Every structure is written in structure tokens, then in C-alpha cells.
mmCIF file of C-alpha atoms and ligand atoms in Angstrom:
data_model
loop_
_atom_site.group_PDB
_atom_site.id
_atom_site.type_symbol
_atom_site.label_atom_id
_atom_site.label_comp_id
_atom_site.label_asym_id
_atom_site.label_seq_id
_atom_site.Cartn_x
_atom_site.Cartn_y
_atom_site.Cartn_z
ATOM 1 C CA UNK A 10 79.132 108.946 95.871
ATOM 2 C CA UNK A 11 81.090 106.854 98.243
ATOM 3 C CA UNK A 12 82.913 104.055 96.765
ATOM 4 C CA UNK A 13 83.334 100.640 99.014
ATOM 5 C CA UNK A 14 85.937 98.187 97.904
ATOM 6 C CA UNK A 15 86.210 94.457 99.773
ATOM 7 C CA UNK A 16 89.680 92.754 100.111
ATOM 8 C CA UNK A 17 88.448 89.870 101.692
ATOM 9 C CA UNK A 18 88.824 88.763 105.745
ATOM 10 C CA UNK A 19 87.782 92.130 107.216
ATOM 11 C CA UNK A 20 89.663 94.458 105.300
ATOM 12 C CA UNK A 21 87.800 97.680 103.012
ATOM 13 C CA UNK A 22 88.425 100.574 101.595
ATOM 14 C CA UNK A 23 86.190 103.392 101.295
ATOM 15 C CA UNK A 24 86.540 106.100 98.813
ATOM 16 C CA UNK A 25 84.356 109.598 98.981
ATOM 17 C CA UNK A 26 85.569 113.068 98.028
ATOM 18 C CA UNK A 27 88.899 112.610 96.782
ATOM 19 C CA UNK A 28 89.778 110.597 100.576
ATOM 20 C CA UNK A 29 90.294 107.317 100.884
ATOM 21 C CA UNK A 30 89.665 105.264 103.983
ATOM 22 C CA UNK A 31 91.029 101.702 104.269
ATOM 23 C CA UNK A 32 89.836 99.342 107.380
ATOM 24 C CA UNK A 33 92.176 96.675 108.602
ATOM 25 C CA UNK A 34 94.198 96.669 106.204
ATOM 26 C CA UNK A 35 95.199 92.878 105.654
ATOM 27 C CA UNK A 36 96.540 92.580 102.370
ATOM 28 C CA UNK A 37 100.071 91.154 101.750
ATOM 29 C CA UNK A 38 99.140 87.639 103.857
ATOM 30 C CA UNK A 39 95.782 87.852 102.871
ATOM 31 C CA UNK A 40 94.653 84.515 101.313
ATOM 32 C CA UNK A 41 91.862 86.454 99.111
ATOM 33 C CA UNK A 42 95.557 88.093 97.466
ATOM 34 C CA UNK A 43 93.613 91.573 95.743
ATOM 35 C CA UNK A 44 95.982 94.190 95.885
ATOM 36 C CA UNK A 45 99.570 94.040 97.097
ATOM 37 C CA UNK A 46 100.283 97.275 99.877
ATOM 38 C CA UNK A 47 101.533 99.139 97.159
ATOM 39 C CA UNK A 48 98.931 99.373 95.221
ATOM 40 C CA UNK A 49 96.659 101.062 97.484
ATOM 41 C CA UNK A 50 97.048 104.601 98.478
ATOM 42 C CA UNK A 51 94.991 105.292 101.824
ATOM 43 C CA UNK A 52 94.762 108.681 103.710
ATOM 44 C CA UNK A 53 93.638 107.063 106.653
ATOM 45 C CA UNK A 54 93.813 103.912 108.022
ATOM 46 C CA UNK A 55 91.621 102.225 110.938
ATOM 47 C CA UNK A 56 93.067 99.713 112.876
ATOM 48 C CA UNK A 57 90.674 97.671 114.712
ATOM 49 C CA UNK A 58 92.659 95.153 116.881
ATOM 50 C CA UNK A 59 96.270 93.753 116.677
ATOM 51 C CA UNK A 60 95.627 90.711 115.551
ATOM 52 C CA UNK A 61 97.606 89.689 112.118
ATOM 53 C CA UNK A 62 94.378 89.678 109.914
ATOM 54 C CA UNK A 63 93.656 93.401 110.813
ATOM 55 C CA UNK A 64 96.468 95.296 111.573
ATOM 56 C CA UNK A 65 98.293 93.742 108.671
ATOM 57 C CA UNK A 66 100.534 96.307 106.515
ATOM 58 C CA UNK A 67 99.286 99.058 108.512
ATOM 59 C CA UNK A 68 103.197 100.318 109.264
ATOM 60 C CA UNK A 69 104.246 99.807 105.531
ATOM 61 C CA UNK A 70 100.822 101.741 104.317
ATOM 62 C CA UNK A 71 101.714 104.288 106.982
ATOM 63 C CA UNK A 72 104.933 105.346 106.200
ATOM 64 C CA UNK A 73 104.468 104.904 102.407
ATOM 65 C CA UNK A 74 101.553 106.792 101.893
ATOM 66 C CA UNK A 75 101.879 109.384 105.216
ATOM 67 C CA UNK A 76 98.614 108.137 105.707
ATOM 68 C CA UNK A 77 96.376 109.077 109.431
ATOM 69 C CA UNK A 78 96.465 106.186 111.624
ATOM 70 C CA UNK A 79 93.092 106.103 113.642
ATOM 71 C CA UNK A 80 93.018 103.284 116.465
ATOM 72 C CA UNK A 81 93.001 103.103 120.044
ATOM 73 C CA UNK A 82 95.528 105.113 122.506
ATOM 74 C CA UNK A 83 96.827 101.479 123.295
ATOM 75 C CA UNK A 84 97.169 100.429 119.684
ATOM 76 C CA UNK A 85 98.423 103.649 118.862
ATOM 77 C CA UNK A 86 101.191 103.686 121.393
ATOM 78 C CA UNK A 87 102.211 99.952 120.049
ATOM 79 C CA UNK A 88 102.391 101.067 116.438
ATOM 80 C CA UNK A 89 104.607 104.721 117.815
ATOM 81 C CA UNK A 90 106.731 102.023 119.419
ATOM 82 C CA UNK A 91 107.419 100.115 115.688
ATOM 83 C CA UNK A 92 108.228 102.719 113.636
ATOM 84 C CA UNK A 93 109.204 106.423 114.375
ATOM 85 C CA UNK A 94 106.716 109.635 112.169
ATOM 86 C CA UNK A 95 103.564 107.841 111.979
ATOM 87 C CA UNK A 96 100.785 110.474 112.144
ATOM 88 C CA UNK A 97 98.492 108.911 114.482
ATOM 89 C CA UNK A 98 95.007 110.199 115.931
ATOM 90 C CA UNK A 99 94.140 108.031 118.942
ATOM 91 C CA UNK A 100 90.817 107.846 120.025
ATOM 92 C CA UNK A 101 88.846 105.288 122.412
ATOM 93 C CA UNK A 102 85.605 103.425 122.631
ATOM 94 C CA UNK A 103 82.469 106.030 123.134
ATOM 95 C CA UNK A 104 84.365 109.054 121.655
ATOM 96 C CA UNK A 105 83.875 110.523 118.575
ATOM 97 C CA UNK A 106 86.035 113.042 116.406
ATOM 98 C CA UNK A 107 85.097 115.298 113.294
ATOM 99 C CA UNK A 108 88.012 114.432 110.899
ATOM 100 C CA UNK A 109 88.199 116.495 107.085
ATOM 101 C CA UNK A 110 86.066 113.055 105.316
ATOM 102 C CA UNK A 111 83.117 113.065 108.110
ATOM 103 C CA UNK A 112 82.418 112.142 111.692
ATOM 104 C CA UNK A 113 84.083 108.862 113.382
ATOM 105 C CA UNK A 114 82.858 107.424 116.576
ATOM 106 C CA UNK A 115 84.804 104.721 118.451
ATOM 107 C CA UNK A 116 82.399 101.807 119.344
ATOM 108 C CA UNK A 117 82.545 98.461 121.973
ATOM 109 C CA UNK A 118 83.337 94.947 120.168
ATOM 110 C CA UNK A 119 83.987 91.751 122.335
ATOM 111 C CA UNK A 120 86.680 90.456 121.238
ATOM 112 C CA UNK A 121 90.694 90.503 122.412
ATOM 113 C CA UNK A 122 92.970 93.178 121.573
ATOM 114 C CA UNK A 123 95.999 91.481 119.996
ATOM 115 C CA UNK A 124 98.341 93.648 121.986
ATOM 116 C CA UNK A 125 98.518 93.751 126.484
ATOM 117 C CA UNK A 126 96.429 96.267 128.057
ATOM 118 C CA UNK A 127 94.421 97.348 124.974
ATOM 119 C CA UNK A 128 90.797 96.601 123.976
ATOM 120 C CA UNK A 129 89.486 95.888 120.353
ATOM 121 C CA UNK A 130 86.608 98.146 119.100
ATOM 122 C CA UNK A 131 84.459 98.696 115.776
ATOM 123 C CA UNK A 132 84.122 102.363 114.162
ATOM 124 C CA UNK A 133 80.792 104.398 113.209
ATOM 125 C CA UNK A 134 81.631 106.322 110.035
ATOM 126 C CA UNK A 135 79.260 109.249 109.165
ATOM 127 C CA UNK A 136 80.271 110.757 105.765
ATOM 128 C CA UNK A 137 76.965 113.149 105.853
ATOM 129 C CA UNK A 138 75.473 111.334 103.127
ATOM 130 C CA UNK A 139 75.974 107.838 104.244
ATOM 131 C CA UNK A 140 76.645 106.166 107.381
ATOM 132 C CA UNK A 141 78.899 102.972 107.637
ATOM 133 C CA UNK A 142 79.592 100.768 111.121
ATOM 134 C CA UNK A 143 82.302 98.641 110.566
ATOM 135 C CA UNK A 144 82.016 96.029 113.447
ATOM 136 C CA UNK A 145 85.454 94.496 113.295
ATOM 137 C CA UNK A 146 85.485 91.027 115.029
ATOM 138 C CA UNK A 147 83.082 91.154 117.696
ATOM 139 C CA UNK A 148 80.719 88.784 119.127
ATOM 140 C CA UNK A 149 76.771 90.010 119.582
ATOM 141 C CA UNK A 150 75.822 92.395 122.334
ATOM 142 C CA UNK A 151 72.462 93.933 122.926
ATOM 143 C CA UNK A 152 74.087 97.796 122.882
ATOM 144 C CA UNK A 153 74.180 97.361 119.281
ATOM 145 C CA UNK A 154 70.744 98.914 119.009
ATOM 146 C CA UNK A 155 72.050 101.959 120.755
ATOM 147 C CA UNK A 156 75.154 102.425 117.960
ATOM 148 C CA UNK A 157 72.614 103.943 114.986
ATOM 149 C CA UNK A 158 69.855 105.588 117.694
ATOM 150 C CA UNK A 159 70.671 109.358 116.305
ATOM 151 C CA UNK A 160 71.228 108.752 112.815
ATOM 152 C CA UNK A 161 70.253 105.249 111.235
ATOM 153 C CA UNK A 162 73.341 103.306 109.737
ATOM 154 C CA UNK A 163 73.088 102.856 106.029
ATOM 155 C CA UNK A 164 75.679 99.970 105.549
ATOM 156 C CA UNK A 165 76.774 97.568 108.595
ATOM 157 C CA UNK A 166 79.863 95.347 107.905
ATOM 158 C CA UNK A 167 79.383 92.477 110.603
ATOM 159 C CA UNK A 168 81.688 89.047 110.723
ATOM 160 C CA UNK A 169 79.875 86.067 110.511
ATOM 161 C CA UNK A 170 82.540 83.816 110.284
ATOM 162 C CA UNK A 171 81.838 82.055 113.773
ATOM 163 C CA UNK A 172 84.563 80.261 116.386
ATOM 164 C CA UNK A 173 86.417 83.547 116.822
ATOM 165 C CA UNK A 174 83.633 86.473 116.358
ATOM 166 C CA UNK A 175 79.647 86.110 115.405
ATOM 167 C CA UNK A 176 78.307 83.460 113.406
ATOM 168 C CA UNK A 177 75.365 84.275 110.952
ATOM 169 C CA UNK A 178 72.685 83.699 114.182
ATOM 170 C CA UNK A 179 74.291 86.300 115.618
ATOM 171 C CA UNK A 180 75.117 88.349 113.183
ATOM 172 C CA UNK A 181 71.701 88.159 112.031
ATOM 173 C CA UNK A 182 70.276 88.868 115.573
ATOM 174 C CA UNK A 183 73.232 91.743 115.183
ATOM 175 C CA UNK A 184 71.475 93.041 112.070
ATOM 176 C CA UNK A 185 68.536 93.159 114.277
ATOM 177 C CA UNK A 186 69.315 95.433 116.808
ATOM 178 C CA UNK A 187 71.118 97.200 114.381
ATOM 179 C CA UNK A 188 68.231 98.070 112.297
ATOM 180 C CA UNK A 189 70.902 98.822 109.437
ATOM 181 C CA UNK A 190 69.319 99.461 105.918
ATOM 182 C CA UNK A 191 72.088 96.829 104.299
ATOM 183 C CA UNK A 192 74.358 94.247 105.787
ATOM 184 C CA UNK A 193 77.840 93.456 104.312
ATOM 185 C CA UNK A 194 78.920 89.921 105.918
ATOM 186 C CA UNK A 195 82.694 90.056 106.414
ATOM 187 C CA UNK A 196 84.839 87.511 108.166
ATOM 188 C CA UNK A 197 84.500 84.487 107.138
ATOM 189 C CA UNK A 198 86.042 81.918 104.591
ATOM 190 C CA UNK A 199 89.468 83.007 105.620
ATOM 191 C CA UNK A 200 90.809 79.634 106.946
ATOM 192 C CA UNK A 201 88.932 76.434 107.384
ATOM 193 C CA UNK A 202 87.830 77.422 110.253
ATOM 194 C CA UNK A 203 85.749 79.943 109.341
ATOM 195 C CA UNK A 204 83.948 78.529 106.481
ATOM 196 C CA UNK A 205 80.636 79.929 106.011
ATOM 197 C CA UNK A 206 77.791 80.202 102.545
ATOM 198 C CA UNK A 207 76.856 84.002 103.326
ATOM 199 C CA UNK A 208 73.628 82.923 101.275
ATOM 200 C CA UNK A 209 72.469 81.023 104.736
ATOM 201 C CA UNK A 210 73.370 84.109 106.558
ATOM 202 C CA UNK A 211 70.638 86.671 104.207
ATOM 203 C CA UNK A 212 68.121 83.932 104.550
ATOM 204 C CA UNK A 213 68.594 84.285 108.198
ATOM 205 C CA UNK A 214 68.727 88.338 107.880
ATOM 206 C CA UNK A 215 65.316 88.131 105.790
ATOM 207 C CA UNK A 216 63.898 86.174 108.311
ATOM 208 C CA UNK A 217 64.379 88.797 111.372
ATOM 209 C CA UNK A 218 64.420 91.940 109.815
ATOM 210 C CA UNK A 219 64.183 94.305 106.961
ATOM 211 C CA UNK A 220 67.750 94.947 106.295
ATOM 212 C CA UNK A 221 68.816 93.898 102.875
ATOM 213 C CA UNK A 222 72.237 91.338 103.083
ATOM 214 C CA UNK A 223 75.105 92.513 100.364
ATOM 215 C CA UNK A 224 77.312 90.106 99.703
ATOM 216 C CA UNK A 225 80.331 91.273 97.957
ATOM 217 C CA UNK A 226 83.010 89.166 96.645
ATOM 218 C CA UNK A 227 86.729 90.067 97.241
ATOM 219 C CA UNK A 228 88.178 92.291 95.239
ATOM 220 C CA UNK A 229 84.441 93.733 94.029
ATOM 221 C CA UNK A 230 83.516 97.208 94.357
ATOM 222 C CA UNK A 231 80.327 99.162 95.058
ATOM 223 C CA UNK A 232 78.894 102.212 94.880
ATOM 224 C CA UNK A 233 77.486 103.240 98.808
ATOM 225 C CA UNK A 234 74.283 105.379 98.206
HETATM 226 NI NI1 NI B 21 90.726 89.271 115.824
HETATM 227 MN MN1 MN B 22 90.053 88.519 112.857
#
């Protein structure tokens, strides 16, 4: 059984087997305030984008944990140039690598990269038993309905926070073409700016398609099956 945990913005960890995962790992400045870095233990880390609310305390978690960095050549070559022995396993959009915990594919998201030259991206995670696309901040694009083609995603984690990725029209249109079996809304309520009810956003979801919304509060945990 795969265990999710939600630290609010767009950070997650995900526990299955003994391994655990964490996804933009924004904790220390996080508003939401759940754990502090040191009391989470990743053995991998995903890195999204640059920007402060996703590569947060990715070099402390690093270092303190000798935990995998997996993120872009370009983000990976920024991150080799802060801090010498991170373990780091680049990989780019389209590309997908068997790791020890499951399959990860590299996917498109529209957004900027936080760093020159690079591009932001989402992840596909297949842990055998359940499959989890973490979007990062993206807006909508129609290849989303390619992403779970071969094997259908169990949980999508989609931003619908609006004025700097999707907002819940999109990200229900998103859910759409996704054809996910749930939807985790992520990405909103951070700042003022981003204020969103994620009730409107399931009403939205269970007006377009089958998927079943999941809201999950910061600093709740559930059980992936
Ligand atoms: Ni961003
Ligand atoms: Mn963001």
C-alpha cells in the first residue's frame, strides 16, 4: 500500500515499500508550516521547476538524507552548481527510467523553468500497483490524454490555483483528457492570489467526467489503492 502525504502548495510525499518519494519539496517557507526539513527523510526527491515553492529545501533534504535528486539535466546542473555530492539522476521531458520504487516518465507542463535555459515538466510515477501523475504547475494542453494511453493513471495531482498555472476549468477539462480514476487538486490557497474552494473545482470534475476529486487537507495522509 502506497502511502500519499500533502504538505500543502504542491509539495507530497509518497511512501511504498520501505521508499519514500517527496515532490517539490517546499516546506521550511511553506505557509501550510507541516513538517520542518528535518523531519522528513526522503530517498528521492523530484524537482519540478526552480521556482521557490518547488524546489524549496531540496539542497538541505539532499545532503541530509543522501537522498536521489530526479529533475531535469538543466535543473540538475543548477543544483551540481550549489552544493558539491548530490546524487543526481537527470532525466528530460518524454524519457522514462526504471528506478528500484517503479517506473518514472518525464512529462511536458507549460509553465517557466525558474532557472535560464531549462524547461519545467510534471512526472508519471508507475509503482506497479498504482500509477500517480504529478502535474506540477502547468497550464492545460490537449496531450494530456496521451500521458495515461498505456496504463490508466490512478491518482492525478493537478494545480488549480489559477493566475500562474490551471484554474479549476482547466483543471477540470485537465481531468478530462486525463481520464484519471481520482483527482488531487494542488496549488492553490498559497497566497491571495491563488485563493480557490476546491469544492467548486469537484463540482466542475463531476460535471465532465467520471473521475472522483480528493481533496486532502495539508498535513493529511492517505492510503493510494
Ligand atoms: Ni512555478
Ligand atoms: Mn508554483
Amino acid at each position: 500500500m502506497a502511502k500519499l502525504r500533502f504538505y500543502g502548495q504542491a509539495c507530497f510525499s509518497l511512501e511504498h515499500g520501505g521508499t519514500t518519494l517527496i515532490f517539490d519539496p517546499y516546506l521550511s517557507a511553506n505557509p501550510a508550516k507541516i513538517a520542518k526539513p528535518t523531519e522528513v527523510h526522503p530517498d528521492y526527491i523530484f524537482v519540478t521547476h526552480g521556482h521557490a515553492d518547488h524546489l524549496g529545501d531540496t539542497l538541505e533534504l539532499a545532503i541530509k538524507n543522501q537522498a536521489t535528486i530526479i529533475t531535469t539535466a538543466e535543473m540538475g546542473r543548477f543544483l551540481e552548481s550549489q552544493a558539491d555530492g548530490l546524487k543526481i539522476e537527470p532525466m528530460h521531458v518524454g524519457g522514462q527510467w526504471k528506478f528500484p520504487f517503479g517506473k518514472v516518465k518525464v512529462t511536458p507542463a507549460i509553465h517557466g523553468a525558474g532557472i535560464p535555459g531549462g524547461i519545467a515538466c510534471g512526472f508519471l510515477v508507475d509503482l506497479d500497483t498504482v500509477v500517480i501523475y504529478f502535474a506540477g504547475d502547468t497550464a492545460l494542453f490537449s496531450d494530456m490524454k496521451l500521458i495515461g494511453r498505456r496504463k490508466p493513471i490512478d491518482y492525478a495531482l493537478l494545480p488549480i490555483g489559477d493566475r500562474f498555472t490551471m484554474g479549476p476549468e482547466d483543471a477540470a477539462d485537465a481531468a478530462a483528457l486525463l481520464g484519471a480514476r481520482n483527482v488531487i487538486p494542488m496549488h492553490y490557497n498559497g497566497n491571495v492570489r491563488t485563493k480557490q474552494d476546491p469544492r467548486d473545482f469537484a463540482k466542475l470534475v463531476a460535471q465532465c467526467c467520471d473521475s472522483e476529486v480528493v481533496i486532502m487537507e495539508p498535513g493529511e495522509t492517505i492510503d493510494l489503492s
